[in-house]
Structure formats: C-alpha cells, structure tokens
PDB file of C-alpha atoms in Angstrom:
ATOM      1  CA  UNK A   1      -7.599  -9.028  -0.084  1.00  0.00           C
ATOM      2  CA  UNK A   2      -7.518  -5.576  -0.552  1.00  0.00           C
ATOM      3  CA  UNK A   3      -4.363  -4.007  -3.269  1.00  0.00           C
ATOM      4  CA  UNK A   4      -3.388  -0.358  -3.501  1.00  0.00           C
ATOM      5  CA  UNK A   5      -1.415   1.521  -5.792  1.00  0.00           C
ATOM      6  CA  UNK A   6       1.505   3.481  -3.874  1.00  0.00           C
ATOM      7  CA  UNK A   7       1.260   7.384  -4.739  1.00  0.00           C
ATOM      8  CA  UNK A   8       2.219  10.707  -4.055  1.00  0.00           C
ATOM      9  CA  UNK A   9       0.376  12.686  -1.189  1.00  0.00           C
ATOM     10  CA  UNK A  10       0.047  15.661  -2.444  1.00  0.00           C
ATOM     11  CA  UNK A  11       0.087  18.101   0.195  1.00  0.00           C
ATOM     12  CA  UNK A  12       3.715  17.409  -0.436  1.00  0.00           C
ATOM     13  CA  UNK A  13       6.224  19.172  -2.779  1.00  0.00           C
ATOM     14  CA  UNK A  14       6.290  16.875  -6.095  1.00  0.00           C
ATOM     15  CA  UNK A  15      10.449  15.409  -7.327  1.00  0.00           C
ATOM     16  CA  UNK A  16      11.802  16.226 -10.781  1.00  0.00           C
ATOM     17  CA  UNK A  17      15.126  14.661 -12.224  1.00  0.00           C
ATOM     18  CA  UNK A  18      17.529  16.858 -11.884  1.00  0.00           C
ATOM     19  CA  UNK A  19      19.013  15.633 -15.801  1.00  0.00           C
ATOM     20  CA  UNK A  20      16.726  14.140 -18.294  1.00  0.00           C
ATOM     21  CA  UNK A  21      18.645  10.920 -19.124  1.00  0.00           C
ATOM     22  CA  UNK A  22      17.719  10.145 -15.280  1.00  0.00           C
ATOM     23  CA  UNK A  23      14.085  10.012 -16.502  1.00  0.00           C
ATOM     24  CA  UNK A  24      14.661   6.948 -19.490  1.00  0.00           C
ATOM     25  CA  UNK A  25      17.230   5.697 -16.915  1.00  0.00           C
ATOM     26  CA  UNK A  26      14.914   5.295 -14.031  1.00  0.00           C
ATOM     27  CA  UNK A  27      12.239   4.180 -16.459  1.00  0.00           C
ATOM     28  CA  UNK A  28      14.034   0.881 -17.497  1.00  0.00           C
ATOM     29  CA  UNK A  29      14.403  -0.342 -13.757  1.00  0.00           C
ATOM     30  CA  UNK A  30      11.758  -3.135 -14.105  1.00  0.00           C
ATOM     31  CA  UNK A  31      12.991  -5.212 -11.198  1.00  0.00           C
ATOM     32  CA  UNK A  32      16.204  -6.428 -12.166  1.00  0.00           C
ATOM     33  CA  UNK A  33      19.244  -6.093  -9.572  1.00  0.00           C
ATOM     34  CA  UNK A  34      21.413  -2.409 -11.122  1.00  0.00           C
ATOM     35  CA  UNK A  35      24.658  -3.195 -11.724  1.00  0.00           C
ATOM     36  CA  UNK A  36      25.251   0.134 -13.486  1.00  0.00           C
ATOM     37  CA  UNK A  37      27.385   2.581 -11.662  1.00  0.00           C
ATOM     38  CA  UNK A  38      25.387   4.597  -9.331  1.00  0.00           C
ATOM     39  CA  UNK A  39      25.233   8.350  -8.580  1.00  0.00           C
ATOM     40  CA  UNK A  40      23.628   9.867  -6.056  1.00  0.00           C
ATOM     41  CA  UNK A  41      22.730  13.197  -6.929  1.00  0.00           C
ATOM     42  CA  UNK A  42      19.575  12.444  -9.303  1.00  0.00           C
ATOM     43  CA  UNK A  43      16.491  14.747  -7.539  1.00  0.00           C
ATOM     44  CA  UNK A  44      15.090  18.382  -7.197  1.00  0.00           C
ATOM     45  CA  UNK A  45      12.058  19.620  -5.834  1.00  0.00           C
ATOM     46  CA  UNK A  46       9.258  20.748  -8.767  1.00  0.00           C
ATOM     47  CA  UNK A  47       7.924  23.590  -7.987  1.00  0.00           C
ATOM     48  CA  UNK A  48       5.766  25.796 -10.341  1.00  0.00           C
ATOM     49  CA  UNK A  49       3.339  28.904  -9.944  1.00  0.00           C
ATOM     50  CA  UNK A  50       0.067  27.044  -9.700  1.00  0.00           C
ATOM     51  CA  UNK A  51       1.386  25.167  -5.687  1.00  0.00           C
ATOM     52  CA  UNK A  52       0.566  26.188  -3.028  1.00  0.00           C
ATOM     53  CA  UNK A  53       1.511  25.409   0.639  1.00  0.00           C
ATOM     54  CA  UNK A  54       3.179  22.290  -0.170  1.00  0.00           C
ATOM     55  CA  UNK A  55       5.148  21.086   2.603  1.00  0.00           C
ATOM     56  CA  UNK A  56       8.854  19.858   2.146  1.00  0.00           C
ATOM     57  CA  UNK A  57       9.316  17.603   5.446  1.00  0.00           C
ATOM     58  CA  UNK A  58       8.147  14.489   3.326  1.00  0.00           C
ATOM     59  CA  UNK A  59      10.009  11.293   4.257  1.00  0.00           C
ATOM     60  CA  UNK A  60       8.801   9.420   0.865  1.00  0.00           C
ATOM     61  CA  UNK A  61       7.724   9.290  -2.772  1.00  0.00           C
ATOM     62  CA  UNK A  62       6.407   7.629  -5.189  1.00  0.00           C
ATOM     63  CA  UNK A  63       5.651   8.476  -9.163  1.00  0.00           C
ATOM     64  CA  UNK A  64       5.329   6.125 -11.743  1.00  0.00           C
ATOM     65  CA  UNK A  65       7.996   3.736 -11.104  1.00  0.00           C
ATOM     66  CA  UNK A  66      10.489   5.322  -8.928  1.00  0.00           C
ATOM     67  CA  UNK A  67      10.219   5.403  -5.285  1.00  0.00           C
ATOM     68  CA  UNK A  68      12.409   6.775  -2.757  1.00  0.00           C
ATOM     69  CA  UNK A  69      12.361   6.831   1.267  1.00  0.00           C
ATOM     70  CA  UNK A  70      14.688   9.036   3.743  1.00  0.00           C
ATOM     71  CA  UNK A  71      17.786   6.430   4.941  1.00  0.00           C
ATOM     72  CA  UNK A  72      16.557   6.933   8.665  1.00  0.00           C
ATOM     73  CA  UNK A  73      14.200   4.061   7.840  1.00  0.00           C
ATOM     74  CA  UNK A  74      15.861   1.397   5.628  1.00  0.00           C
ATOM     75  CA  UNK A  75      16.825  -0.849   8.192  1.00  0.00           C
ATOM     76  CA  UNK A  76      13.000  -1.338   9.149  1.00  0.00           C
ATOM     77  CA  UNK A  77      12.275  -1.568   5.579  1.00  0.00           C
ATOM     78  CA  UNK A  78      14.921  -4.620   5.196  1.00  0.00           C
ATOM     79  CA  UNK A  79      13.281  -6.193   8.369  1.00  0.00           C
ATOM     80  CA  UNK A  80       9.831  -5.913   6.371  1.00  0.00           C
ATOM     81  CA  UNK A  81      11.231  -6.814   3.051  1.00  0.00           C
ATOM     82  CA  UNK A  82      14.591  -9.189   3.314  1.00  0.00           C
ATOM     83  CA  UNK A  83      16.018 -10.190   0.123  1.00  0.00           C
ATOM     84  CA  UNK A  84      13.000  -8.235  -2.195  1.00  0.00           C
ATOM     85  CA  UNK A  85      14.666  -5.111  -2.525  1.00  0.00           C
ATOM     86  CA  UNK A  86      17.737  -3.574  -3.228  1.00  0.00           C
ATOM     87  CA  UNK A  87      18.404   0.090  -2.165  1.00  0.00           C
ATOM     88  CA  UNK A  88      20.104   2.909  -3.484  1.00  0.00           C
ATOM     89  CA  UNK A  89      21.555   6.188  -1.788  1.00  0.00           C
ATOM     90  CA  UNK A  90      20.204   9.551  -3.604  1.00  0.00           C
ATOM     91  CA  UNK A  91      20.025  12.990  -3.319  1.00  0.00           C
ATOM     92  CA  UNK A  92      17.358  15.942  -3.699  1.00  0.00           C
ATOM     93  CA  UNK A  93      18.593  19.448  -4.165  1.00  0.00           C
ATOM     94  CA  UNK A  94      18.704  21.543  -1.307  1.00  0.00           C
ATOM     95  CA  UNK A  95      17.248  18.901   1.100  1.00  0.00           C
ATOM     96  CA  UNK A  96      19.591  18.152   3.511  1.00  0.00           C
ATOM     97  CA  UNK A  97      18.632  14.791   4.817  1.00  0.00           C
ATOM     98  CA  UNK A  98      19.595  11.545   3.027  1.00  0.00           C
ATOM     99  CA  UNK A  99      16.955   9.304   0.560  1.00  0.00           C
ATOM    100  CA  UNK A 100      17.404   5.590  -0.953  1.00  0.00           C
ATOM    101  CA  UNK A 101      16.059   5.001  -3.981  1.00  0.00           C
ATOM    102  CA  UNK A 102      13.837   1.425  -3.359  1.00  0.00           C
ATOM    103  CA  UNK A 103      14.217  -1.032  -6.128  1.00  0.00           C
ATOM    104  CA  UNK A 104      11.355  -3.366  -5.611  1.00  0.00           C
ATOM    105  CA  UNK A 105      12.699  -7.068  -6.987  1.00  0.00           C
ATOM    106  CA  UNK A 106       9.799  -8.920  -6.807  1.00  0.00           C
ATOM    107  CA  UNK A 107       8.393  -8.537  -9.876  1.00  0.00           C
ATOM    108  CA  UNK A 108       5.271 -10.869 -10.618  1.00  0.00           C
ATOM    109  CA  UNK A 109       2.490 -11.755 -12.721  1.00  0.00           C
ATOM    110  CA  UNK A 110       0.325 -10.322 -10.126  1.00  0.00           C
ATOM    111  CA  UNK A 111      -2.717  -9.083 -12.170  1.00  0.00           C
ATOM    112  CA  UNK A 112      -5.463 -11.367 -13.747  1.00  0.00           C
ATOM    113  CA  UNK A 113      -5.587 -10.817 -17.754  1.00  0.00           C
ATOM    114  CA  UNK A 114      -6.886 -14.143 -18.726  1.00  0.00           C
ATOM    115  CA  UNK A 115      -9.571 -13.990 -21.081  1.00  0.00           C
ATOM    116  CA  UNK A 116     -10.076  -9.992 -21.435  1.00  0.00           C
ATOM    117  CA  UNK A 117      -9.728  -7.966 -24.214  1.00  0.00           C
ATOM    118  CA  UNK A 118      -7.207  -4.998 -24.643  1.00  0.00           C
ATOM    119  CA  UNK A 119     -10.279  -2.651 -24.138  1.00  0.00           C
ATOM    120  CA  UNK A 120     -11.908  -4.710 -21.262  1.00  0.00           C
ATOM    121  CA  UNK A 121      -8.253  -4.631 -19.392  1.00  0.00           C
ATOM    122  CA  UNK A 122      -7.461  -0.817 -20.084  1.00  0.00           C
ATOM    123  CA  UNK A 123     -11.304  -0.298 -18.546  1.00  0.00           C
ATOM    124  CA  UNK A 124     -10.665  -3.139 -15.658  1.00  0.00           C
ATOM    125  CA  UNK A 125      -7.197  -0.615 -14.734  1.00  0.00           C
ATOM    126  CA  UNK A 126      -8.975   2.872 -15.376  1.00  0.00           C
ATOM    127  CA  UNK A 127     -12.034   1.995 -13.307  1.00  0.00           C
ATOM    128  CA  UNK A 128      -9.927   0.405 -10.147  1.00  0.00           C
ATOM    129  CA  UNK A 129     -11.404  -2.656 -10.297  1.00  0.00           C
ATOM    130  CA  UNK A 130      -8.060  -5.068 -11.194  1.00  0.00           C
ATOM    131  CA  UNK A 131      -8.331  -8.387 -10.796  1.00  0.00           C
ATOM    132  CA  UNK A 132      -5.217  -9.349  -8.896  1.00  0.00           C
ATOM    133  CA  UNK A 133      -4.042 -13.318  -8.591  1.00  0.00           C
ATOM    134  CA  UNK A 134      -4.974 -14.363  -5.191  1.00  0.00           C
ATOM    135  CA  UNK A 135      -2.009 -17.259  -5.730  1.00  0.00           C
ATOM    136  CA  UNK A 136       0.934 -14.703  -6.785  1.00  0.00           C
ATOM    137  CA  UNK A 137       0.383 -12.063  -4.209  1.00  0.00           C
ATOM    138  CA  UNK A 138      -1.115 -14.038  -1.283  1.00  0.00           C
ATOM    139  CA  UNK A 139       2.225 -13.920   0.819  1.00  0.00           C
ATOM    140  CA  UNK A 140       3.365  -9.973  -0.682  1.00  0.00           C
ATOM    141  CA  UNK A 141       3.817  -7.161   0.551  1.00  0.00           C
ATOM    142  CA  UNK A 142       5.205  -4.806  -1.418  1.00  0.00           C
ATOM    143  CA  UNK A 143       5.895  -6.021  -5.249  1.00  0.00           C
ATOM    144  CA  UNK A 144       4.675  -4.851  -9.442  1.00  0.00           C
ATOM    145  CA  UNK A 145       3.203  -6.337 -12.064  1.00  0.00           C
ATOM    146  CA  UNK A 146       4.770  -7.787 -15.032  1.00  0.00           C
ATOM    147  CA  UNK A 147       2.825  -6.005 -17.205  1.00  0.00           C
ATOM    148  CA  UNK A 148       2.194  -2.657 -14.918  1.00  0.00           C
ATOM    149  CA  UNK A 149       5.068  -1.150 -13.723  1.00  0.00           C
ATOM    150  CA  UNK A 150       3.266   0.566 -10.873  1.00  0.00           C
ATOM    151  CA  UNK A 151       4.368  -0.129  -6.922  1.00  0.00           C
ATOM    152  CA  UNK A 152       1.565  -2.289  -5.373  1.00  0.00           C
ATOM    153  CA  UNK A 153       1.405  -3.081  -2.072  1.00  0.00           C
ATOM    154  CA  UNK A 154      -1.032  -4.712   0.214  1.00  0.00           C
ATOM    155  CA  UNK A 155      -2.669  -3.302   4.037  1.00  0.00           C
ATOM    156  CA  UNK A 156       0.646  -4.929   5.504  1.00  0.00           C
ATOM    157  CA  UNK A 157       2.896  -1.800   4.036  1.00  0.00           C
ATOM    158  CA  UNK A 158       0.159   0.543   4.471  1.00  0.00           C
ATOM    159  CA  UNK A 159       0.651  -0.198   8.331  1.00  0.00           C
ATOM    160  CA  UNK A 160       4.332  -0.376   8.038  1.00  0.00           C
ATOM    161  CA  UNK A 161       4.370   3.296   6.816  1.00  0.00           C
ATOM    162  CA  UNK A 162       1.650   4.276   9.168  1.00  0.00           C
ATOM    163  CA  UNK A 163       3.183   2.667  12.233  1.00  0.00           C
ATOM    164  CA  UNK A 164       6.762   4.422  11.492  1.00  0.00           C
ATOM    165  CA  UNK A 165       4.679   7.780  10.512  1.00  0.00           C
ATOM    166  CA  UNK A 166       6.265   8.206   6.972  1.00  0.00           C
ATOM    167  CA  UNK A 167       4.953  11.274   5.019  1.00  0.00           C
ATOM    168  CA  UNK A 168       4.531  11.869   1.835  1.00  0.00           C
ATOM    169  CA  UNK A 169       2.951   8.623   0.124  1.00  0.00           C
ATOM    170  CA  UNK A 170      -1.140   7.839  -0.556  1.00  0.00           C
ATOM    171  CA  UNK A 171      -2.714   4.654  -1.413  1.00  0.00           C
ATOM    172  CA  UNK A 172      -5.652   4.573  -3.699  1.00  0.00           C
ATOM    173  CA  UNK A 173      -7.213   1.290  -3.935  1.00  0.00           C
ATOM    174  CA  UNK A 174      -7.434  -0.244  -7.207  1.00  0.00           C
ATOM    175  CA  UNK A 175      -8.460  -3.974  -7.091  1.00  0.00           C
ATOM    176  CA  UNK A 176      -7.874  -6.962  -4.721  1.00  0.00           C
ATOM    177  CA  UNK A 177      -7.026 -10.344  -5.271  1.00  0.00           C
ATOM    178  CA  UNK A 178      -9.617 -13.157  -4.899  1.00  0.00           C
TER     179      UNK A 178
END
C-alpha cells in the first residue's frame, strides 16, 4: 500500500500567516480537539518577486502541518472522514470565498522505527522510502504520524480530491506500508 505526503502544488500562490503568533499557534495543533477560542481571519497570500504566473483559484493547501480546504466541500469531506476531523472556518486576505482549516484527529504511530538508528531513520524519511505499519494505517485514509507531523494520506484521498477536482494540493510518494 502505497502512502503520500499531502503538499502544495505549486503552480498555485503559496499562504503566509497573516500575524506571527498564528505560526507557533498552528504549530502546536498535533491532533488534539482546539478548544481555544477561534478566529477566523489567520491567512494572506505570499507573494514575492521571484513568482511567476501563480494562479489564485486554488481550492486547498497544505504546508507543514496546516491544511485548509474552501467550505464548498466539507460536507463531502465529513462523508469521507466522520468523526476524524474537526474543522475550522478561516480566512485569506483578499480572497473572497470561504476556507476551513482541517484538523486531522487521527493521530497514529503510523511509521515503522523499530530497530533503526537516528541516522538510518532521518535517511529512511529524506530518501522516501518510510516504512509505514501495515496494522495502524490499513483502514486510513487521511491521518499523521506520532512522531512526523506531516498530513499522510493513502490513494483513497488522492481520488477523493481528484474526483471533486480540488486544486491546489500534490502528493509525493514517500513510503508504503507492508
């Protein structure tokens, strides 16, 4: 089985936080349910001198740990993922449609460490050649590591975004499980 790493498609305009603290905010979502209280106005477009023809009709991104989706499709994402996420409204400057911010729940010890060193697992996650637990992610479709904080998802979401033609997101593979 076949895992990917969710991503940004860059032909697309890149998001920036539109305050700083939203950046050490956002980075301490690991999965739990947010109970803080919630603002929507958190995104602007990046733009700098070295892009070029970036298009801004994207429908989704994805960097690091944060992704976000335009409302029009989060009730097909519930139908896909009931009771594994929990979704946020937000905001990007000067984009007039609405976005959810997607905070994935299921957060598992997906990837195989046993037995490698701290050098043989940094080369196992640089070279894309993870070692995911067949066991943990056998029934997932959408989920993160324990240790990696990444978005993961499996062929099932891949066809969920192509089927609903969501732009804006890329998939590199980087392991499967076995």
């Amino acid at each position: 089985m076949d895992i990917f790493k969710i991503g940004n498609d860059f032909d697309y305009f890149d998001l920036t936080f539109l305050d700083e603290k939203e950046v050490r905010l956002f980075s301490t979502f690991k999965g739990q349910k947010i109970t803080l209280e919630w603002k929507k106005d958190i995104f602007a477009i990046s733009k700098d001198k070295l892009q070029k023809n970036e298009l801004l009709d994207f429908d989704s991104r994805c960097f690091g740990s944060t992704l976000i989706l335009k409302k029009k499709f989060e009730n097909q994402l519930k139908k896909l993922l009931p009771n594994e996420i929990e979704m946020f409204p937000v905001r990007i400057k000067d984009i007039p449609e609405d976005f959810i911010y997607i905070n994935v729940l299921k957060v598992i010890p997906a990837i195989d460490f046993d037995g490698l060193d701290t050098q043989q697992s940094l080369s196992m996650i640089r070279n894309k050649e993870i070692k995911f637990k067949l066991n943990e992610i056998s029934n997932e479709i959408l989920f993160r590591d324990v240790k990696i904080n990444f978005y993961y998802c499996t062929q099932k979401f891949i066809d969920f975004i192509e089927n609903n033609q969501i732009k804006g997101l890329s998939f590199e593979k980087v392991g499967n499980a076995t």
